[in-house]
XYZ file of C-alpha atoms in Angstrom:
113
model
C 5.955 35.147 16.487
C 3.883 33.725 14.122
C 6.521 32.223 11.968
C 6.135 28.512 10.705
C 9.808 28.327 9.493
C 12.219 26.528 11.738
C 15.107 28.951 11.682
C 13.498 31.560 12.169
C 11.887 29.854 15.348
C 16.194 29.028 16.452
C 16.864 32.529 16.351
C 13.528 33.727 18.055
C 14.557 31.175 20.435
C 18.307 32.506 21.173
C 16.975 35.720 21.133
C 14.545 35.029 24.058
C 16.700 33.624 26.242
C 19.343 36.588 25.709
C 16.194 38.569 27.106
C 15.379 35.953 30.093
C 19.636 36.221 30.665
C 19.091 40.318 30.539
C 16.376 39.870 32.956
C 17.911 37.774 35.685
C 20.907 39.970 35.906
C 18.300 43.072 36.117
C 16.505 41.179 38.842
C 19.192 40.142 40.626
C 20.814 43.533 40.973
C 17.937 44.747 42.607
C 18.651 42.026 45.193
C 15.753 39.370 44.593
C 16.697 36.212 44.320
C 15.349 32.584 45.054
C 11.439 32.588 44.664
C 10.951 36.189 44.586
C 12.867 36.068 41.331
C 10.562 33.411 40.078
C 7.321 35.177 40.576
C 9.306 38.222 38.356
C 6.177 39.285 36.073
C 8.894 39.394 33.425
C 10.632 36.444 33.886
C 7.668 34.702 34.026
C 6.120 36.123 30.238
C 9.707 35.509 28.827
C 9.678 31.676 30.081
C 6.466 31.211 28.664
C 7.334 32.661 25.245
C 10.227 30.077 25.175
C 7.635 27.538 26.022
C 5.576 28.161 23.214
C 8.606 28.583 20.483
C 9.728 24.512 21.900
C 6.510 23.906 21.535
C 6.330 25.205 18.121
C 9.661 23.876 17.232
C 8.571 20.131 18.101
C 5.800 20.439 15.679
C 7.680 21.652 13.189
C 10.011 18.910 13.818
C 7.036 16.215 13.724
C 5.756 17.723 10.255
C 9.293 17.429 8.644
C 9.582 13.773 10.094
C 5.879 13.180 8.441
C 6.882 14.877 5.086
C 10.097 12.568 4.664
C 8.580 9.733 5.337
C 5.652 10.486 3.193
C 8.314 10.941 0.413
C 10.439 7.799 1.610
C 6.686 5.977 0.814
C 5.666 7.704 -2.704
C 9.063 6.725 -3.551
C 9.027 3.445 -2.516
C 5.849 2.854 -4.686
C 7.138 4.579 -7.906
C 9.651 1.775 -7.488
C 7.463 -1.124 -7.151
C 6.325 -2.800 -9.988
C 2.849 -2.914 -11.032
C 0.220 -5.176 -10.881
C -1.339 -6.282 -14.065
C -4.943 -7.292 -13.141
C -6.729 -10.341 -14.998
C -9.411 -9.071 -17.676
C -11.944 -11.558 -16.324
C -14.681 -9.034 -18.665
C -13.132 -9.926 -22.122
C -13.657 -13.453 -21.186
C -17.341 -13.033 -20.622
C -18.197 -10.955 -23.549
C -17.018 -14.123 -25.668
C -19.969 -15.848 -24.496
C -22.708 -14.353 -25.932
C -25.029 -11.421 -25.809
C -24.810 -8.706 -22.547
C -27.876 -9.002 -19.897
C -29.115 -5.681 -21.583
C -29.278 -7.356 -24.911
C -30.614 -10.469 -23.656
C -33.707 -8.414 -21.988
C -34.598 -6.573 -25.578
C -34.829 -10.002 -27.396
C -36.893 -11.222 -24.735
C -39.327 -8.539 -24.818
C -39.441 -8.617 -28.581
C -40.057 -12.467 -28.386
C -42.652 -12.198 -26.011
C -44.730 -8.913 -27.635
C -45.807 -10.048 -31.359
C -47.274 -7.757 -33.782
């Protein structure tokens, strides 16, 4: 049962409980009923696989929920219009010579040979 698909997961489902219908009628023509039945060794393993497949079924459930609205959010920002951001840099290279630039002429001005 190690399926991640959801369908397959349905009919794992529908087939279990066929199995847990199969083995009530089995049980109760051997004339146990009530909590006898309920402590059934079989009935018992076949409720818990059903467990596990809703269990399995939710999550698969959540992760589709997650996926959509992870699409409904990519989409949502293809469709936004971008921000242009301010080249504050251009405006400061007009001004004169880089930091870098400034150190070299200072260190030539200040060694003579």
């Amino acid at each position: 049962m190690g399926s991640k698909d959801k369908e397959v997961r349905l009919q794992q489902r529908a087939l279990l409980e066929k199995q847990l219908d199969d083995r009530l009628a089995f049980v109760a023509a051997q004339g146990i009923k009530g909590k006898d039945a309920a402590k059934d060794s079989g009935l018992r393993m076949i409720r818990a696989k059903i467990r596990e497949t809703d269990a399995r079924l939710k999550t698969i459930e959540a992760l589709e929920e997650k996926a959509e609205e992870m699409a409904a959010r990519k989409a949502e920002k293809l469709a936004a219009p971008k921000v242009k951001k301010s080249k504050k840099k251009t405006q400061e290279e007009d001004t004169g010579p880089s930091k870098r630039q400034q150190k070299k002429q200072k260190k030539k001005e200040t060694k003579p040979q």
